[in-house]
Coordinates of C-alpha atoms and ligand atoms in Angstrom, one line a residue:
M29 CA 0.1 -0.2 -0.3
N30 CA 1.6 2.9 -1.0
I31 CA -0.3 5.3 1.9
F32 CA 1.0 9.5 0.8
E33 CA -0.1 8.6 -2.8
T34 CA -3.4 7.5 -1.3
I35 CA -4.0 10.3 0.9
D36 CA -3.0 12.4 -2.1
K37 CA -5.5 11.6 -4.3
T38 CA -7.9 12.9 -2.0
E39 CA -6.1 16.1 -0.8
H40 CA -5.9 15.1 2.7
E41 CA -5.0 17.9 5.0
E42 CA -3.8 15.7 8.0
V43 CA -4.8 11.2 8.6
V44 CA -3.7 10.5 11.8
F45 CA -2.7 6.2 12.4
C46 CA -3.8 5.6 16.3
H47 CA -2.4 2.2 17.9
N48 CA -2.3 1.1 21.5
K49 CA -1.2 -2.6 21.5
D50 CA -2.0 -2.4 25.1
V51 CA -6.0 -1.8 24.9
G52 CA -5.8 -3.4 21.1
L53 CA -6.8 0.7 19.7
K54 CA -5.9 0.6 15.9
A55 CA -7.8 3.7 14.6
I56 CA -7.1 6.4 11.4
I57 CA -8.3 10.1 12.0
A58 CA -8.6 11.7 8.4
I59 CA -8.8 15.4 8.3
H60 CA -9.9 16.3 5.2
N61 CA -10.4 20.1 4.2
T62 CA -10.4 22.7 7.4
V63 CA -10.7 25.9 5.7
L64 CA -14.5 26.9 6.4
G65 CA -13.5 25.1 10.1
P66 CA -12.4 22.3 12.4
A67 CA -13.0 19.1 10.4
L68 CA -16.4 17.3 12.0
G69 CA -18.0 13.1 11.5
G70 CA -19.0 10.8 12.5
L71 CA -16.6 7.6 14.4
R72 CA -17.4 4.2 12.7
M73 CA -16.2 1.2 13.8
W74 CA -16.2 -2.2 11.9
P75 CA -14.0 -5.3 11.1
Y76 CA -12.4 -4.0 8.3
K77 CA -10.3 -7.0 6.1
T78 CA -6.9 -5.1 5.2
E79 CA -6.4 -1.4 6.6
Q80 CA -6.1 -0.8 3.3
E81 CA -9.6 -0.9 2.6
A82 CA -9.5 1.1 6.3
L83 CA -8.1 3.7 4.8
N84 CA -9.6 4.2 1.4
D85 CA -13.3 4.4 3.7
V86 CA -11.9 6.1 6.1
L87 CA -10.3 9.1 2.8
R88 CA -13.4 8.4 1.3
L89 CA -15.7 9.4 3.7
S90 CA -13.3 12.3 5.7
R91 CA -13.8 14.0 1.4
G92 CA -18.2 13.4 2.0
M93 CA -17.7 15.3 5.6
T94 CA -16.1 18.3 3.0
Y95 CA -18.9 18.8 1.1
K96 CA -21.9 18.3 2.9
A97 CA -21.1 20.8 5.5
A98 CA -20.4 23.2 2.6
V99 CA -23.1 22.9 0.7
S100 CA -25.3 23.3 3.7
G101 CA -23.9 26.8 4.7
L102 CA -22.0 25.7 7.9
N103 CA -18.7 26.3 9.4
L104 CA -17.1 23.1 9.5
G105 CA -15.1 21.0 7.3
G106 CA -15.1 17.4 6.9
G107 CA -13.4 14.7 8.6
K108 CA -14.0 11.1 10.0
S109 CA -12.6 8.2 11.9
I110 CA -12.9 4.8 11.9
I111 CA -11.3 1.9 14.1
I112 CA -10.8 -1.6 13.1
G113 CA -12.9 -4.4 15.8
D114 CA -15.8 -6.2 15.4
P115 CA -18.3 -3.3 17.3
K116 CA -20.0 -7.0 18.4
T117 CA -16.6 -8.1 19.9
D118 CA -13.8 -5.9 20.5
K119 CA -15.8 -3.2 22.8
S120 CA -13.9 -2.1 26.1
E121 CA -14.1 1.3 28.2
E122 CA -9.8 1.8 27.4
L123 CA -10.5 1.4 23.5
F124 CA -12.7 4.3 23.1
R125 CA -10.5 6.1 26.2
A126 CA -7.4 6.1 24.0
F127 CA -9.1 6.6 21.3
G128 CA -10.5 9.4 22.5
R129 CA -6.7 10.5 24.0
F130 CA -5.5 10.5 20.7
M131 CA -8.4 12.9 19.2
D132 CA -7.4 15.4 22.7
S133 CA -4.0 15.6 20.6
L134 CA -5.9 17.3 17.9
G135 CA -6.5 20.0 19.1
G136 CA -10.2 20.4 18.3
R137 CA -9.1 20.1 15.0
Y138 CA -11.7 17.2 14.2
I139 CA -14.5 16.7 16.4
T140 CA -16.7 13.8 16.5
A141 CA -20.1 11.9 16.6
E142 CA -21.3 8.9 16.7
D143 CA -21.8 6.6 12.8
V144 CA -22.1 3.4 12.1
G145 CA -21.6 0.5 14.9
I146 CA -20.9 3.0 17.6
D147 CA -23.8 4.1 20.5
V148 CA -24.1 7.1 22.7
N149 CA -22.3 4.7 25.6
D150 CA -18.7 3.8 23.1
M151 CA -18.9 8.0 23.3
E152 CA -19.8 9.1 26.5
Y153 CA -16.1 7.2 27.4
V154 CA -14.5 8.9 23.9
F155 CA -16.1 12.3 25.8
Q156 CA -14.4 11.6 29.3
E157 CA -10.9 12.0 27.3
T158 CA -12.1 14.6 25.3
D159 CA -14.5 17.6 24.4
N160 CA -14.8 17.7 20.5
V161 CA -17.7 14.8 20.8
V162 CA -20.8 16.5 19.8
G163 CA -24.4 14.2 19.9
V164 CA -23.3 12.8 23.1
H165 CA -25.8 12.3 25.6
Q166 CA -29.2 14.7 26.3
M167 CA -28.1 14.9 30.6
H168 CA -25.1 16.4 28.6
G169 CA -26.1 18.4 26.4
G170 CA -26.6 16.7 23.9
S171 CA -28.5 17.0 20.8
G172 CA -30.8 13.5 21.0
D173 CA -32.3 11.4 17.6
P174 CA -31.2 13.3 14.3
S175 CA -33.8 11.3 12.3
P176 CA -36.9 14.1 12.5
F177 CA -34.6 17.3 11.2
T178 CA -33.5 14.5 8.8
A179 CA -36.9 13.8 7.8
F180 CA -37.7 17.7 8.0
G181 CA -34.8 18.7 5.7
T182 CA -35.4 16.3 3.6
Y183 CA -39.3 17.6 3.6
Q184 CA -37.5 21.1 2.5
G185 CA -35.9 18.9 -0.5
I186 CA -39.0 18.5 -1.6
K187 CA -40.7 21.7 -1.0
A188 CA -37.3 22.8 -3.8
S189 CA -37.7 20.1 -5.8
L190 CA -42.0 20.4 -6.4
E191 CA -41.3 24.4 -6.6
K192 CA -38.4 23.9 -9.6
K193 CA -40.4 21.0 -11.7
Y194 CA -43.9 22.3 -11.2
G195 CA -43.6 26.4 -9.6
N196 CA -45.1 25.8 -6.9
Q197 CA -45.2 23.7 -3.2
E198 CA -48.0 21.5 -2.8
V199 CA -46.5 19.4 -1.1
G200 CA -50.5 17.8 -0.8
N201 CA -51.1 17.8 -4.4
Y202 CA -48.7 14.5 -5.6
T203 CA -48.3 10.9 -4.7
Y204 CA -45.3 10.0 -3.0
A205 CA -42.9 7.0 -3.1
V206 CA -41.6 6.1 0.0
Q207 CA -38.5 2.9 -0.2
G208 CA -37.8 2.7 4.2
V209 CA -40.2 3.8 6.6
G210 CA -37.5 3.6 9.5
H211 CA -36.4 6.7 11.3
V212 CA -36.2 9.2 9.5
G213 CA -38.6 7.4 6.2
F214 CA -41.5 7.5 9.2
E215 CA -41.5 10.6 10.6
L216 CA -41.3 12.1 6.6
V217 CA -44.7 10.3 6.2
K218 CA -45.7 11.3 9.0
L219 CA -45.5 15.1 7.2
L220 CA -46.1 14.1 3.7
R221 CA -49.4 12.6 5.6
A222 CA -50.4 16.1 7.6
D223 CA -49.9 17.7 4.4
G224 CA -52.7 15.1 2.6
A225 CA -50.2 13.3 0.3
K226 CA -50.9 9.8 -1.1
V227 CA -48.3 8.3 -0.1
F228 CA -46.7 4.3 -1.0
V229 CA -44.6 2.5 1.5
T230 CA -42.3 -0.1 1.4
D231 CA -40.0 -2.0 4.1
I232 CA -38.1 -5.4 5.0
N233 CA -40.5 -4.4 8.5
Q234 CA -43.1 -5.8 8.4
E235 CA -44.1 -3.8 11.0
A236 CA -43.0 -0.9 10.0
V237 CA -45.6 -2.0 7.3
N238 CA -48.5 -2.0 8.8
Q239 CA -47.8 1.3 11.5
C240 CA -47.7 3.0 8.4
V241 CA -50.9 1.4 7.0
E242 CA -53.2 1.7 10.3
E243 CA -51.6 5.0 11.8
L244 CA -51.2 6.8 8.4
G245 CA -53.1 5.8 6.4
C246 CA -51.0 4.5 4.2
E247 CA -49.8 2.3 1.4
A248 CA -48.6 -0.5 1.1
V249 CA -46.2 -2.7 -2.2
G250 CA -43.6 -4.9 -2.1
L251 CA -40.1 -4.6 -1.6
D252 CA -39.2 -4.5 -5.2
E253 CA -42.7 -2.8 -6.6
I254 CA -41.9 0.6 -5.2
Y255 CA -40.2 0.9 -8.7
D256 CA -42.9 0.8 -10.8
V257 CA -45.4 2.5 -8.4
D258 CA -46.7 5.7 -10.6
A259 CA -46.1 9.0 -8.1
E260 CA -44.3 12.4 -8.9
V261 CA -41.8 12.1 -6.4
Y262 CA -39.8 8.5 -5.2
V263 CA -38.5 8.7 -1.2
P264 CA -35.7 6.6 -0.8
C265 CA -35.0 6.6 2.8
A266 CA -33.3 3.1 2.7
L267 CA -30.5 1.8 0.7
G268 CA -28.2 3.4 -1.4
A269 CA -27.6 2.6 -5.4
T270 CA -31.5 2.4 -6.0
V271 CA -30.7 4.6 -9.0
N272 CA -29.2 2.4 -11.5
D273 CA -29.8 0.7 -14.9
E274 CA -32.5 -1.3 -14.0
T275 CA -34.6 1.1 -11.8
L276 CA -33.7 3.8 -14.4
E277 CA -35.7 2.1 -16.9
R278 CA -38.9 1.3 -15.2
L279 CA -38.5 4.4 -12.3
K280 CA -41.9 6.9 -13.7
C281 CA -41.4 9.4 -10.2
D282 CA -40.6 13.6 -12.1
I283 CA -38.7 13.3 -8.9
I284 CA -36.1 11.5 -6.5
C285 CA -35.6 13.4 -3.6
G286 CA -34.9 11.2 -0.4
S287 CA -32.7 10.7 2.5
A288 CA -30.8 8.1 1.9
N289 CA -26.8 7.9 1.4
N290 CA -25.1 7.5 -1.6
Q291 CA -28.5 7.1 -4.3
L292 CA -26.9 7.7 -7.8
A293 CA -25.1 4.2 -8.1
E294 CA -22.8 5.9 -10.5
E295 CA -21.9 9.4 -11.2
R296 CA -23.2 9.0 -15.2
H297 CA -26.8 7.6 -13.8
G298 CA -27.5 11.4 -12.1
N299 CA -26.9 12.4 -15.8
E300 CA -28.9 9.9 -17.0
L301 CA -31.7 11.2 -14.8
E302 CA -31.0 14.8 -16.2
K303 CA -31.6 14.0 -19.9
R304 CA -34.4 12.8 -19.0
G305 CA -36.0 15.7 -17.4
M306 CA -36.1 14.1 -14.1
I307 CA -35.0 15.4 -10.5
Y308 CA -32.3 14.7 -8.5
A309 CA -32.1 16.3 -5.0
P310 CA -28.3 15.7 -4.2
D311 CA -28.9 13.5 -1.3
Y312 CA -26.2 14.8 0.3
A313 CA -27.3 18.3 0.8
V314 CA -30.9 16.9 0.9
N315 CA -30.7 14.8 4.6
A316 CA -27.6 17.2 6.2
G317 CA -30.5 18.0 8.8
G318 CA -28.7 15.1 11.3
L319 CA -25.4 17.5 10.8
M320 CA -27.0 20.5 10.8
N321 CA -28.5 19.7 14.3
V322 CA -25.3 18.1 16.1
S323 CA -23.7 21.3 15.1
I324 CA -25.8 22.8 17.0
E325 CA -24.4 21.3 20.1
L326 CA -20.8 23.8 19.3
E327 CA -22.9 27.0 20.7
G328 CA -25.2 25.3 23.0
Y329 CA -27.6 23.1 21.9
N330 CA -30.9 24.5 21.0
R331 CA -34.0 22.9 19.2
E332 CA -34.9 25.5 17.7
R333 CA -31.8 27.1 16.3
A334 CA -31.5 23.8 14.8
M335 CA -35.0 23.7 13.0
R336 CA -34.4 27.2 11.9
M337 CA -31.4 25.6 10.7
T338 CA -33.0 22.6 8.7
R339 CA -35.2 24.4 6.9
N340 CA -32.7 26.1 5.2
I341 CA -32.2 23.1 3.0
Y342 CA -34.9 24.0 0.7
Y343 CA -32.9 27.4 -0.5
N344 CA -29.8 25.6 -0.7
I345 CA -31.7 22.6 -3.0
K346 CA -33.0 25.7 -4.4
K347 CA -29.8 27.4 -4.4
I348 CA -28.3 23.9 -6.4
Y349 CA -30.3 23.5 -8.7
D350 CA -29.9 27.8 -10.1
I351 CA -26.3 26.6 -10.4
A352 CA -27.1 23.4 -12.2
E353 CA -29.0 25.2 -15.1
R354 CA -26.2 28.4 -14.8
D355 CA -23.6 25.7 -15.9
G356 CA -25.6 23.7 -18.2
I357 CA -25.3 20.9 -15.4
A358 CA -26.7 17.7 -13.9
S359 CA -27.5 18.7 -10.3
W360 CA -25.0 16.8 -8.1
Q361 CA -22.4 18.0 -10.0
A362 CA -23.8 21.3 -9.2
A363 CA -23.8 20.9 -5.3
D364 CA -20.2 19.8 -5.5
R365 CA -19.6 22.9 -6.9
M366 CA -21.6 24.7 -4.7
G367 CA -19.2 23.6 -1.5
E368 CA -16.1 24.2 -3.7
E369 CA -17.1 28.1 -4.8
R370 CA -18.0 27.8 -0.6
I371 CA -14.8 27.0 0.2
Q372 CA -12.5 28.7 -2.3
T373 CA -14.4 32.3 -1.1
M374 CA -14.2 31.8 2.3
G375 CA -10.4 30.9 1.7
R376 CA -10.0 34.3 0.1
V377 CA -11.6 36.0 3.2
K378 CA -9.4 33.9 6.0
L379 CA -5.9 33.3 4.3
P380 CA -5.7 37.3 4.9
Y381 CA -6.0 37.1 7.9
M382 CA -3.8 33.2 8.5
N383 CA -1.6 34.3 6.7
Q384 CA -0.3 37.4 9.0
R385 CA 2.9 36.9 10.7
K386 CA 2.5 36.4 13.9
V387 CA 4.1 39.0 16.2
N388 CA 5.3 39.0 20.0
F389 CA 4.8 41.4 23.1
S390 CA 8.4 42.6 23.1
G391 CA 6.6 43.1 18.8
R392 CA 9.2 41.5 17.0
T393 CA 7.8 38.7 14.5
K394 CA 8.5 35.6 15.8
S395 CA 9.9 34.3 12.2
G396 CA 11.1 35.2 9.1
N397 CA 14.4 37.1 7.7
S398 CA 12.6 40.6 7.2
Ligands
NAD27 P1 -33.0 2.7 9.8 O1 -32.0 2.3 10.3 O2 -33.8 3.6 10.8 O3 -34.3 2.9 8.9 C1 -33.8 2.3 7.1 C2 -35.6 1.8 7.0 O4 -34.9 1.0 5.7 C3 -35.0 0.4 8.0 O5 -36.7 0.9 8.7 C4 -35.2 -1.2 7.3 O6 -35.9 -1.7 7.4 C5 -35.6 -0.2 5.8 N1 -35.2 -1.4 4.8 C6 -33.7 -1.9 5.1 N2 -33.0 -2.4 3.3 C7 -34.4 -2.6 2.6 C8 -35.0 -2.7 1.5 N3 -34.2 -3.6 0.4 N4 -36.2 -2.4 0.4 C9 -36.7 -1.4 1.3 N5 -36.2 -1.6 3.0 C10 -35.3 -0.9 3.2 O7 -32.6 4.2 8.9 P2 -33.4 5.5 9.4 O8 -31.7 6.7 10.3 O9 -33.9 5.9 9.0 O10 -31.6 6.6 8.5 C11 -32.2 6.1 6.6 C12 -31.5 6.7 5.9 O11 -31.2 7.6 6.1 C13 -30.5 5.6 5.2 O12 -29.4 5.2 4.6 C14 -29.0 6.6 6.6 O13 -27.8 6.3 5.6 C15 -29.2 7.4 5.7 N6 -29.9 8.7 6.9 C16 -30.3 9.3 8.0 C17 -29.2 10.3 8.7 C18 -30.3 9.9 10.2 O14 -30.5 11.8 11.3 N7 -30.6 8.7 10.5 C19 -28.7 11.0 8.6 C20 -28.7 10.9 7.1 C21 -28.3 10.5 7.1

């Protein structure tokens, strides 16, 4: 494995390998970009088969966080961390506290949160060693379950997409095909039904489907049938890569807007949607409500403020569609461009200040020849 070449390609600022033999810690912290602020992104625990696989994953995920924070208007950069291990058998207090110590040594350049394989109890241990943790228990001033915020943000994305396609935001006038009614999907369906929309749902969890039918008045369809439903909006809230060669031939919708990560199997599928006149709301901009919510913890959590910030997803998605039109590109590309433009612009605002020479109290510069 050529580590520096791999890191070069993804343009990371800093990658930290954390090792503590005594407690069995093997972890990687990847800081992709901190132009907008400290890097924020979750900690994942996973039994990676190889170290290369672990490195690739943390580099990919941390880069994604840079774009997500940037398009969401947050003063945060992108980072992520992974612990190599099996979350079912390899967790211990000492493991997470050792990880917390490594984190603390970064002086706040990286802030962590829960991700796959990590729960709130693990985070409590990390929190004992460093303040740079969000998504801690509500008892400690944490923000609690992010799903209602992610759902509300997705609802805003739907409104912006309806506006783009039909020139109105009358959610109740349209039909929705929701795939996955777990934490986010169920909350979103509640919002859609409250507006009087017709909603088809599917899920591998039959109980969740029954709840939607009985309590919210949705119509259930089979797992595979969801792609053939006659609905204006397809709402993926379960899996990634559901927009692919096969489903593209089946989807009859005008709009794709849901909370699932990595909805496009490949970028070319986003271009294909564009060609077919279908509107795609880029996933990482749509599902940023959860990130916005935890980010509020950094300034003292306030639920109302988190809700207000999440409402901005409507404007973020609109802006992405405007950039797509301005530059004649697909919406997935426009989202990336919007993130890159913000980082560049803010970098210009910050750089003159950052480049100032530091002056000590006696008025002499600490470095340089002048
Ligand atoms: P969840 O696990 O609570 O819900 C996912 C649901 O999808 C479950 O009910 C599951 O049974 C169902 N499902 C799985 N495979 C399916 C299939 N083949 N067909 C139909 N349904 C299937 O997860 P969640 O927290 O609701 O998140 C939903 C999606 O949104 C995920 O892709 C997640 O990565 C993304 N997301 C969530 C948040 C958040 O705040 N929870 C934030 C950003 C992104």
